[in-house]
């Protein structure tokens, strides 16, 4: 049994920190002095004298040891051992389960990973030490017996034919390369002694695990294990451990992906030695001999490459960057996007992000469908690129309108030309709908109602709420305006995702988190009630294009979704929010080139549905308190229990906040509210309309009128022509409360016209009845021209169905639909 001081793994000296690095030299001094001490304690004759110690030789040995130690310390100070660059390791970005997503080589292009002893399979360590250096834990960096043997052989052959390298010496050579000469060998020995002085055995072994060459630009067992076997070094099998143990001796000769048979012979030779030493069993040897060598050609993982690049730039000194990415989900979405974009026009790509609502952690991040593809600028991160959101901001206009008590879920909004306003957008469909509910307007993404609400809120207020929530819109005109409702600003998918996350997170807007070490930063945008109602409006079964499929199953509709298309078909968006996830999809060309025919509902939405179905989340967000449900009446917008049944023309079930069900808002910011009761004077005997100063016996009559701008689309029984009594002929004064009758005379509603001319263009005169001042004409949802009663005008039409709308300066309007047919 050897003393503890000679057994480094058990030595108290060795178990310490940096002070253990010089333990071997103190042991040497103890060994050199032991003879002298014994001579002094056991002299050949009494009495004990100092001369006995000197004559015993111990003093000379002791002093020689001190001199050697002094000279070594002096040399160590003059030629310090090279310290590896702390940034010389490759950076690995890993998924939540530790699987590498992407690896970035170090500054020299080498794949090398920081590796701890407990991160490597014990099988590999056992094979390595018994193959390379059986006495690693016993020698002080060099093996004297092996050195003597090699010295004699090399001297006899007058060249280096045999080595005596220990693991420490190999680390010395890898740390500070030297020439194959006597001088180089002495330099290696000196560096080995330095390593043993400054480091303990664990640290030396860990350096070997990081620096050992494994072929090509692979260094270290972790890089080799990942590259050749696709697994971590801690997971190596017996066969793989044995193969990697022999590979550094001849990395090119034994490279398993190029020379599998040669590598197998070297592996089996080591296994045979381990069996002969009693370390591995014969059964293991038999299994390994039947196992052929199979290895991947070294290629770095490339999953979530754009996210990995983003995080690597954010944390450039980190050697391992942990993320919240779900590896299987990332692989599935990345593959799905690649396949999906292959069906799209050339140059069109896509991006997608999936975020888990709880904790707001990113689970999948595809910045570009085809990374590094030049045709689609695949290296551009479309998650952070500033683009026009199209209609994607509309849900938050409605949400703030709910919080400001301007609307409830079924409020009557006006979808008609904004002829009195400077900003006069049309709808994507090219048509108008008249009176629409807030839910229907949001689901069908109508432009006019969204602008109507934004005008009531004010663009400045809406922009300030976004800024307070951490969103920074970019305006081409430099300031917030009504065009915000239709995408007249710049915003990234990341910002839009944060906004949509509020619908599933009780109105809180948070910054994307890519790992649990990032703090959750969030700010309120909507109340929990408003967020839940908007989610309900967007998840309504009427809005679900697959509602017929769901009717045959027990599946509930938990997905609230919204699409958007920017001007010129440059960006197609789709966002979905369920109880567990928020999903964002973008499709387009990174350079901003238009993609005609590619818009949110037909390009981005199908991809969103596919991913959502794959996720299988059927739970909606949790319903907060203070959500009210009431039957409301149109056109007033008030609760049925607060309305006269005579004035309740239509009934709808609405959602409101804490019992608040506001009345119908005006069609424009400064326009009068025309959706409540109106009082008229009528003659008692005829019931016809009269002026109070007419002289006839009259009485008041209350009517419930719809907004004037919706007249052309109303059911005739609710139109002013039907509801308002005619003027009593006995009264010569024109009542001022109601406008005169207004109608288009050019053609009858529903008419079919056959064009008898040889030309394909048909000319239709524009004439009206009851016009007061100018008329504004709209053809198929687009503003056509403004006409004066004194000047005749006409419109030239092509074959097909058409909608002609005229709005008089008095506010009266009329609409007809007709068809022009070829002869």
Short mmCIF file of C-alpha atoms in Angstrom, two decimals, residues 114-531:
data_model
loop_
_atom_site.label_atom_id
_atom_site.label_comp_id
_atom_site.label_asym_id
_atom_site.label_seq_id
_atom_site.Cartn_x
_atom_site.Cartn_y
_atom_site.Cartn_z
CA UNK A 114 -15.76 23.46 -23.82
CA UNK A 115 -16.04 20.07 -22.13
CA UNK A 116 -16.16 19.01 -18.51
CA UNK A 117 -15.19 15.55 -17.29
CA UNK A 118 -18.73 14.79 -16.18
CA UNK A 119 -19.98 15.55 -19.70
CA UNK A 120 -18.06 12.63 -21.23
CA UNK A 121 -18.98 8.94 -21.10
CA UNK A 122 -17.01 6.98 -18.47
CA UNK A 123 -16.55 4.33 -21.16
CA UNK A 124 -14.55 6.75 -23.26
CA UNK A 125 -12.43 7.91 -20.33
CA UNK A 126 -11.68 4.31 -19.42
CA UNK A 127 -10.70 3.43 -22.98
CA UNK A 128 -8.67 6.61 -23.44
CA UNK A 129 -6.55 6.37 -20.30
CA UNK A 130 -5.82 2.68 -20.71
CA UNK A 131 -4.90 3.21 -24.36
CA UNK A 132 -2.89 6.42 -24.12
CA UNK A 133 -1.53 6.66 -20.58
CA UNK A 134 -2.23 3.96 -17.98
CA UNK A 135 -0.15 5.80 -15.38
CA UNK A 136 -1.71 9.20 -15.99
CA UNK A 137 -2.76 9.61 -12.36
CA UNK A 138 0.70 8.50 -11.05
CA UNK A 139 3.36 10.34 -13.02
CA UNK A 140 4.30 14.04 -12.77
CA UNK A 141 3.69 14.71 -16.48
CA UNK A 142 6.35 12.40 -17.87
CA UNK A 143 6.79 8.66 -17.49
CA UNK A 144 10.50 8.14 -16.64
CA UNK A 145 10.54 4.49 -17.67
CA UNK A 146 8.92 5.22 -21.01
CA UNK A 147 11.24 8.17 -21.56
CA UNK A 148 14.31 6.01 -20.91
CA UNK A 149 13.06 3.32 -23.28
CA UNK A 150 12.34 5.82 -26.04
CA UNK A 151 15.70 7.55 -25.50
CA UNK A 152 17.63 4.31 -25.97
CA UNK A 153 15.64 3.32 -29.07
CA UNK A 154 15.94 6.71 -30.71
CA UNK A 155 19.65 6.93 -29.92
CA UNK A 156 20.29 3.49 -31.34
CA UNK A 157 18.45 4.33 -34.58
CA UNK A 158 19.84 7.87 -34.77
CA UNK A 159 16.31 9.19 -35.29
CA UNK A 160 13.01 9.37 -33.44
CA UNK A 161 11.33 6.00 -33.84
CA UNK A 162 9.58 5.76 -30.52
CA UNK A 163 7.72 8.19 -28.29
CA UNK A 164 6.95 8.27 -24.62
CA UNK A 165 4.15 10.80 -24.70
CA UNK A 166 1.79 10.88 -21.78
CA UNK A 167 -1.60 12.55 -21.96
CA UNK A 168 -0.01 15.56 -20.28
CA UNK A 169 2.69 15.67 -22.96
CA UNK A 170 0.07 15.45 -25.69
CA UNK A 171 -1.76 18.37 -24.12
CA UNK A 172 1.56 20.25 -24.03
CA UNK A 173 2.10 19.58 -27.75
CA UNK A 174 -1.48 20.62 -28.60
CA UNK A 175 -1.18 23.75 -26.49
CA UNK A 176 2.28 24.73 -27.77
CA UNK A 177 3.27 22.78 -30.92
CA UNK A 178 6.94 21.87 -31.36
CA UNK A 179 9.21 20.35 -34.00
CA UNK A 180 10.05 16.63 -34.18
CA UNK A 181 13.56 17.02 -32.82
CA UNK A 182 15.47 16.57 -29.57
CA UNK A 183 14.94 20.23 -28.81
CA UNK A 184 11.24 19.93 -29.53
CA UNK A 185 10.99 16.90 -27.24
CA UNK A 186 12.71 18.72 -24.37
CA UNK A 187 10.39 21.66 -24.90
CA UNK A 188 7.41 19.29 -24.70
CA UNK A 189 8.73 17.78 -21.45
CA UNK A 190 9.22 21.24 -19.95
CA UNK A 191 5.68 22.27 -20.94
CA UNK A 192 4.36 19.04 -19.44
CA UNK A 193 6.01 19.78 -16.11
CA UNK A 194 4.56 23.29 -16.26
CA UNK A 195 1.07 21.90 -16.84
CA UNK A 196 1.43 19.55 -13.89
CA UNK A 197 2.65 22.47 -11.73
CA UNK A 198 -0.24 24.81 -12.63
CA UNK A 199 -3.13 22.38 -13.19
CA UNK A 200 -4.52 19.33 -11.49
CA UNK A 201 -5.16 16.05 -13.31
CA UNK A 202 -8.83 16.80 -13.97
CA UNK A 203 -7.99 20.11 -15.62
CA UNK A 204 -5.27 18.52 -17.76
CA UNK A 205 -7.60 15.75 -18.87
CA UNK A 206 -10.32 18.26 -19.71
CA UNK A 207 -7.85 20.14 -21.90
CA UNK A 208 -7.14 16.94 -23.78
CA UNK A 209 -10.88 16.32 -24.19
CA UNK A 210 -11.16 19.75 -25.82
CA UNK A 211 -7.97 19.84 -27.94
CA UNK A 212 -7.47 16.29 -29.26
CA UNK A 213 -7.68 16.17 -33.10
CA UNK A 214 -10.38 14.00 -34.67
CA UNK A 215 -10.05 14.78 -38.37
CA UNK A 216 -10.70 17.86 -40.45
CA UNK A 217 -11.55 20.86 -38.33
CA UNK A 218 -12.89 18.74 -35.48
CA UNK A 219 -11.18 19.09 -32.14
CA UNK A 220 -12.28 17.52 -28.90
CA UNK A 221 -14.38 14.49 -28.12
CA UNK A 222 -17.65 16.44 -27.94
CA UNK A 223 -17.23 17.84 -31.46
CA UNK A 224 -16.27 14.39 -32.77
CA UNK A 225 -19.18 12.67 -31.09
CA UNK A 226 -21.64 15.24 -32.42
CA UNK A 227 -20.19 15.21 -35.93
CA UNK A 228 -19.69 11.46 -36.44
CA UNK A 229 -22.48 9.96 -34.34
CA UNK A 230 -24.97 12.79 -33.86
CA UNK A 231 -24.97 12.45 -30.09
CA UNK A 232 -23.38 14.00 -27.02
CA UNK A 233 -20.13 12.54 -25.70
CA UNK A 234 -21.89 11.43 -22.53
CA UNK A 235 -24.01 9.04 -24.63
CA UNK A 236 -21.20 7.12 -26.36
CA UNK A 237 -21.51 3.36 -26.56
CA UNK A 238 -18.63 0.91 -25.96
CA UNK A 239 -17.83 0.68 -29.67
CA UNK A 240 -18.01 4.43 -30.23
CA UNK A 241 -15.92 5.15 -27.13
CA UNK A 242 -13.19 2.78 -28.28
CA UNK A 243 -13.19 4.26 -31.78
CA UNK A 244 -12.84 7.84 -30.55
CA UNK A 245 -10.10 6.80 -28.12
CA UNK A 246 -7.83 5.61 -30.97
CA UNK A 247 -8.81 8.22 -33.56
CA UNK A 248 -6.49 11.08 -32.36
CA UNK A 249 -3.43 8.86 -32.98
CA UNK A 250 -4.08 9.05 -36.74
CA UNK A 251 -7.13 11.25 -37.43
CA UNK A 252 -6.87 11.13 -41.20
CA UNK A 253 -5.96 7.43 -41.39
CA UNK A 254 -8.72 6.24 -39.05
CA UNK A 255 -11.39 8.77 -39.99
CA UNK A 256 -14.59 6.69 -39.73
CA UNK A 257 -16.60 8.43 -42.44
CA UNK A 258 -13.83 7.83 -45.00
CA UNK A 259 -12.02 4.67 -43.85
CA UNK A 260 -14.53 2.63 -41.83
CA UNK A 261 -12.72 -0.72 -42.20
CA UNK A 262 -9.39 0.71 -41.10
CA UNK A 263 -11.08 2.46 -38.19
CA UNK A 264 -12.79 -0.81 -37.20
CA UNK A 265 -9.46 -2.66 -37.02
CA UNK A 266 -7.94 0.01 -34.78
CA UNK A 267 -11.03 0.00 -32.59
CA UNK A 268 -11.09 -3.77 -32.24
CA UNK A 269 -7.39 -3.82 -31.33
CA UNK A 270 -8.03 -1.47 -28.41
CA UNK A 271 -11.07 -3.46 -27.31
CA UNK A 272 -8.96 -6.62 -27.25
CA UNK A 273 -6.44 -4.91 -24.99
CA UNK A 274 -9.18 -3.70 -22.62
CA UNK A 275 -10.56 -7.23 -22.41
CA UNK A 276 -7.09 -8.65 -21.69
CA UNK A 277 -6.74 -6.12 -18.87
CA UNK A 278 -10.04 -7.28 -17.41
CA UNK A 279 -11.70 -3.90 -17.89
CA UNK A 280 -14.29 -4.97 -20.49
CA UNK A 281 -15.95 -8.35 -20.82
CA UNK A 282 -15.62 -10.85 -23.66
CA UNK A 283 -19.34 -10.40 -24.41
CA UNK A 284 -18.79 -6.72 -25.09
CA UNK A 285 -15.86 -7.59 -27.36
CA UNK A 286 -18.02 -10.02 -29.31
CA UNK A 287 -20.79 -7.47 -29.78
CA UNK A 288 -18.35 -4.80 -30.92
CA UNK A 289 -16.64 -7.13 -33.41
CA UNK A 290 -19.98 -7.68 -35.13
CA UNK A 291 -20.72 -3.96 -35.28
CA UNK A 292 -19.46 -2.20 -38.43
CA UNK A 293 -18.16 1.34 -38.16
CA UNK A 294 -20.72 3.82 -39.34
CA UNK A 295 -20.33 7.55 -39.04
CA UNK A 296 -21.87 10.65 -40.57
CA UNK A 297 -19.76 12.92 -42.68
CA UNK A 298 -19.09 15.86 -40.37
CA UNK A 299 -21.69 18.54 -41.00
CA UNK A 300 -22.83 21.06 -38.42
CA UNK A 301 -26.51 21.09 -37.39
CA UNK A 302 -28.56 23.78 -39.09
CA UNK A 303 -31.88 24.12 -37.30
CA UNK A 304 -33.27 27.58 -36.53
CA UNK A 305 -30.15 29.04 -38.18
CA UNK A 306 -31.37 32.64 -38.23
CA UNK A 307 -32.39 32.60 -34.59
CA UNK A 308 -29.05 31.01 -33.70
CA UNK A 309 -27.23 33.75 -35.58
CA UNK A 310 -29.27 36.38 -33.78
CA UNK A 311 -28.47 34.94 -30.35
CA UNK A 312 -24.80 34.39 -31.23
CA UNK A 313 -24.52 38.07 -32.14
CA UNK A 314 -26.29 38.98 -28.92
CA UNK A 315 -24.04 36.76 -26.75
CA UNK A 316 -20.73 36.63 -28.67
CA UNK A 317 -18.64 35.37 -25.73
CA UNK A 318 -20.91 32.49 -24.77
CA UNK A 319 -19.81 28.96 -25.71
CA UNK A 320 -23.25 27.49 -25.10
CA UNK A 321 -26.49 29.39 -25.63
CA UNK A 322 -29.58 27.69 -24.26
CA UNK A 323 -32.93 28.42 -25.88
CA UNK A 324 -36.58 27.60 -25.33
CA UNK A 325 -36.90 26.07 -28.83
CA UNK A 326 -38.79 22.78 -29.00
CA UNK A 327 -36.52 20.69 -31.23
CA UNK A 328 -39.25 18.49 -32.74
CA UNK A 329 -41.56 21.44 -33.33
CA UNK A 330 -38.76 23.46 -34.92
CA UNK A 331 -37.85 20.59 -37.22
CA UNK A 332 -41.50 20.12 -38.24
CA UNK A 333 -42.19 23.79 -38.94
CA UNK A 334 -38.92 24.34 -40.76
CA UNK A 335 -39.62 21.33 -42.98
CA UNK A 336 -43.24 22.39 -43.52
CA UNK A 337 -42.29 25.91 -44.56
CA UNK A 338 -39.66 24.62 -46.97
CA UNK A 339 -42.21 22.31 -48.61
CA UNK A 340 -44.94 24.95 -48.62
CA UNK A 341 -42.85 27.65 -50.26
CA UNK A 342 -41.89 25.23 -53.03
CA UNK A 343 -45.49 25.60 -54.28
CA UNK A 344 -45.34 29.40 -54.34
CA UNK A 345 -44.11 31.64 -57.17
CA UNK A 346 -40.37 32.00 -57.66
CA UNK A 347 -38.74 34.34 -55.18
CA UNK A 348 -41.54 34.09 -52.61
CA UNK A 349 -40.54 32.86 -49.18
CA UNK A 350 -42.12 32.62 -45.73
CA UNK A 351 -41.34 32.97 -42.06
CA UNK A 352 -43.08 31.71 -38.93
CA UNK A 353 -42.82 32.00 -35.17
CA UNK A 354 -44.69 29.96 -32.55
CA UNK A 355 -44.78 31.30 -29.00
CA UNK A 356 -46.14 29.66 -25.88
CA UNK A 357 -48.50 32.10 -24.20
CA UNK A 358 -47.58 31.12 -20.66
CA UNK A 359 -44.19 32.70 -20.05
CA UNK A 360 -44.11 34.04 -23.65
CA UNK A 361 -41.33 31.65 -24.65
CA UNK A 362 -40.51 31.07 -28.33
CA UNK A 363 -40.96 27.42 -29.28
CA UNK A 364 -40.26 27.66 -33.01
CA UNK A 365 -38.53 30.36 -35.02
CA UNK A 366 -38.15 30.22 -38.79
CA UNK A 367 -36.77 33.53 -39.99
CA UNK A 368 -36.73 32.40 -43.62
CA UNK A 369 -38.02 29.22 -45.24
CA UNK A 370 -34.82 28.60 -47.22
CA UNK A 371 -31.82 29.79 -45.27
CA UNK A 372 -28.97 31.15 -47.42
CA UNK A 373 -31.01 30.75 -50.64
CA UNK A 374 -29.95 33.66 -52.81
CA UNK A 375 -33.12 33.69 -54.90
CA UNK A 376 -35.26 34.38 -51.83
CA UNK A 377 -32.65 36.31 -49.82
CA UNK A 378 -32.85 33.49 -47.32
CA UNK A 379 -30.28 35.01 -44.99
CA UNK A 380 -32.64 37.92 -44.15
CA UNK A 381 -34.52 37.55 -40.86
CA UNK A 382 -38.09 38.37 -41.80
CA UNK A 383 -39.15 38.13 -38.16
CA UNK A 384 -37.32 41.36 -37.37
CA UNK A 385 -37.68 43.09 -40.76
CA UNK A 386 -39.92 46.16 -40.81
CA UNK A 387 -42.88 45.64 -43.13
CA UNK A 388 -46.37 46.99 -43.65
CA UNK A 389 -48.80 45.03 -41.44
CA UNK A 390 -51.76 45.54 -43.75
CA UNK A 391 -54.94 44.95 -41.75
CA UNK A 392 -53.17 43.12 -38.94
CA UNK A 393 -53.55 46.04 -36.50
CA UNK A 394 -57.35 46.21 -36.74
CA UNK A 395 -58.07 43.91 -33.75
CA UNK A 396 -56.27 46.34 -31.44
CA UNK A 397 -58.23 49.32 -32.74
CA UNK A 398 -61.41 47.41 -31.88
CA UNK A 399 -59.94 46.35 -28.55
CA UNK A 400 -59.15 49.91 -27.50
CA UNK A 401 -62.59 51.03 -28.71
CA UNK A 402 -64.08 48.41 -26.36
CA UNK A 403 -62.02 49.72 -23.45
CA UNK A 404 -63.04 53.30 -24.28
CA UNK A 405 -66.76 52.27 -24.23
CA UNK A 406 -67.21 53.23 -27.88
CA UNK A 407 -68.50 49.82 -28.98
CA UNK A 408 -69.52 46.35 -27.91
CA UNK A 409 -69.06 43.21 -29.98
CA UNK A 410 -72.21 43.81 -32.07
CA UNK A 411 -72.16 47.59 -32.39
CA UNK A 412 -73.54 48.91 -35.68
CA UNK A 413 -70.74 50.31 -37.81
CA UNK A 414 -70.94 51.93 -41.23
CA UNK A 415 -69.25 50.47 -44.29
CA UNK A 416 -69.93 53.15 -46.88
CA UNK A 417 -67.86 55.73 -48.78
CA UNK A 418 -66.32 58.42 -46.58
CA UNK A 419 -67.22 61.13 -49.06
CA UNK A 420 -66.99 63.97 -46.53
CA UNK A 421 -63.51 63.01 -45.29
CA UNK A 422 -60.07 63.70 -46.71
CA UNK A 423 -59.07 60.05 -46.18
CA UNK A 424 -61.35 57.93 -48.37
CA UNK A 425 -60.12 54.31 -48.57
CA UNK A 426 -62.05 51.50 -50.17
CA UNK A 427 -62.35 47.85 -49.20
CA UNK A 428 -60.16 45.02 -50.39
CA UNK A 429 -63.20 43.39 -52.02
CA UNK A 430 -64.09 46.57 -53.94
CA UNK A 431 -67.58 46.59 -52.42
CA UNK A 432 -69.42 48.28 -49.56
CA UNK A 433 -71.77 46.58 -47.10
CA UNK A 434 -73.65 49.43 -45.42
CA UNK A 435 -74.55 48.53 -41.84
CA UNK A 436 -72.27 45.88 -40.33
CA UNK A 437 -71.62 44.61 -36.81
CA UNK A 438 -68.26 45.18 -35.18
CA UNK A 439 -67.68 41.43 -35.17
CA UNK A 440 -68.50 41.02 -38.87
CA UNK A 441 -66.44 44.06 -39.80
CA UNK A 442 -63.42 42.71 -37.93
CA UNK A 443 -63.82 39.17 -39.23
CA UNK A 444 -64.11 40.27 -42.86
CA UNK A 445 -61.43 42.94 -42.33
CA UNK A 446 -63.50 45.82 -43.71
CA UNK A 447 -61.48 49.00 -44.01
CA UNK A 448 -64.11 51.71 -43.55
CA UNK A 449 -65.38 50.59 -40.10
CA UNK A 450 -61.81 50.28 -38.81
CA UNK A 451 -61.04 53.82 -40.00
CA UNK A 452 -64.32 54.98 -38.43
CA UNK A 453 -63.24 53.65 -35.02
CA UNK A 454 -59.65 54.89 -35.33
CA UNK A 455 -61.00 58.34 -36.14
CA UNK A 456 -63.12 58.22 -32.98
CA UNK A 457 -60.13 57.10 -30.89
CA UNK A 458 -57.70 59.41 -32.73
CA UNK A 459 -54.53 58.05 -34.37
CA UNK A 460 -52.41 59.84 -31.78
CA UNK A 461 -54.09 58.02 -28.89
CA UNK A 462 -53.74 54.66 -30.63
CA UNK A 463 -50.06 55.29 -31.36
CA UNK A 464 -49.41 56.34 -27.75
CA UNK A 465 -51.00 53.15 -26.48
CA UNK A 466 -48.73 51.12 -28.76
CA UNK A 467 -45.68 53.04 -27.59
CA UNK A 468 -46.64 52.49 -23.97
CA UNK A 469 -46.86 48.76 -24.66
CA UNK A 470 -43.30 48.74 -26.05
CA UNK A 471 -44.18 48.80 -29.75
CA UNK A 472 -42.43 51.37 -31.96
CA UNK A 473 -44.33 51.96 -35.23
CA UNK A 474 -42.43 53.57 -38.11
CA UNK A 475 -44.43 56.12 -40.12
CA UNK A 476 -43.48 57.11 -43.68
CA UNK A 477 -45.15 60.48 -43.12
CA UNK A 478 -43.47 60.92 -39.76
CA UNK A 479 -46.63 60.98 -37.65
CA UNK A 480 -49.60 58.81 -36.79
CA UNK A 481 -52.59 59.07 -39.13
CA UNK A 482 -55.73 57.20 -40.18
CA UNK A 483 -53.72 55.06 -42.63
CA UNK A 484 -52.50 53.11 -39.57
CA UNK A 485 -55.72 51.10 -39.75
CA UNK A 486 -54.79 49.77 -43.21
CA UNK A 487 -51.08 49.22 -42.74
CA UNK A 488 -49.69 52.69 -43.46
CA UNK A 489 -46.72 52.18 -41.12
CA UNK A 490 -43.76 49.88 -40.59
CA UNK A 491 -43.76 47.07 -38.05
CA UNK A 492 -41.98 43.73 -37.67
CA UNK A 493 -43.49 40.29 -37.22
CA UNK A 494 -41.90 40.20 -33.79
CA UNK A 495 -43.81 43.33 -32.75
CA UNK A 496 -47.05 42.04 -34.25
CA UNK A 497 -46.62 38.73 -32.45
CA UNK A 498 -46.17 40.56 -29.17
CA UNK A 499 -49.40 42.42 -29.85
CA UNK A 500 -51.38 39.31 -30.76
CA UNK A 501 -50.02 37.57 -27.69
CA UNK A 502 -52.02 40.08 -25.65
CA UNK A 503 -55.23 38.39 -26.87
CA UNK A 504 -54.19 35.18 -25.11
CA UNK A 505 -52.41 36.82 -22.17
CA UNK A 506 -55.09 39.04 -20.60
CA UNK A 507 -54.13 42.12 -22.58
CA UNK A 508 -50.43 42.08 -21.63
CA UNK A 509 -47.86 42.77 -24.37
CA UNK A 510 -44.53 41.07 -23.64
CA UNK A 511 -41.18 40.92 -25.41
CA UNK A 512 -40.29 37.59 -26.98
CA UNK A 513 -38.25 35.37 -24.70
CA UNK A 514 -35.79 32.93 -26.22
CA UNK A 515 -34.78 31.24 -22.96
CA UNK A 516 -35.92 31.02 -19.39
CA UNK A 517 -32.95 33.10 -18.27
CA UNK A 518 -34.52 36.14 -19.95
CA UNK A 519 -36.80 38.07 -17.62
CA UNK A 520 -40.43 38.43 -18.64
CA UNK A 521 -41.00 42.09 -19.57
CA UNK A 522 -44.62 43.01 -20.21
CA UNK A 523 -46.90 46.04 -20.32
CA UNK A 524 -50.69 46.35 -20.59
CA UNK A 525 -52.34 47.30 -23.88
CA UNK A 526 -55.91 46.02 -23.39
CA UNK A 527 -57.98 45.11 -20.40
CA UNK A 528 -58.37 41.35 -19.81
CA UNK A 529 -62.04 41.70 -20.76
CA UNK A 530 -61.34 43.52 -24.02
CA UNK A 531 -58.63 41.02 -24.97
#
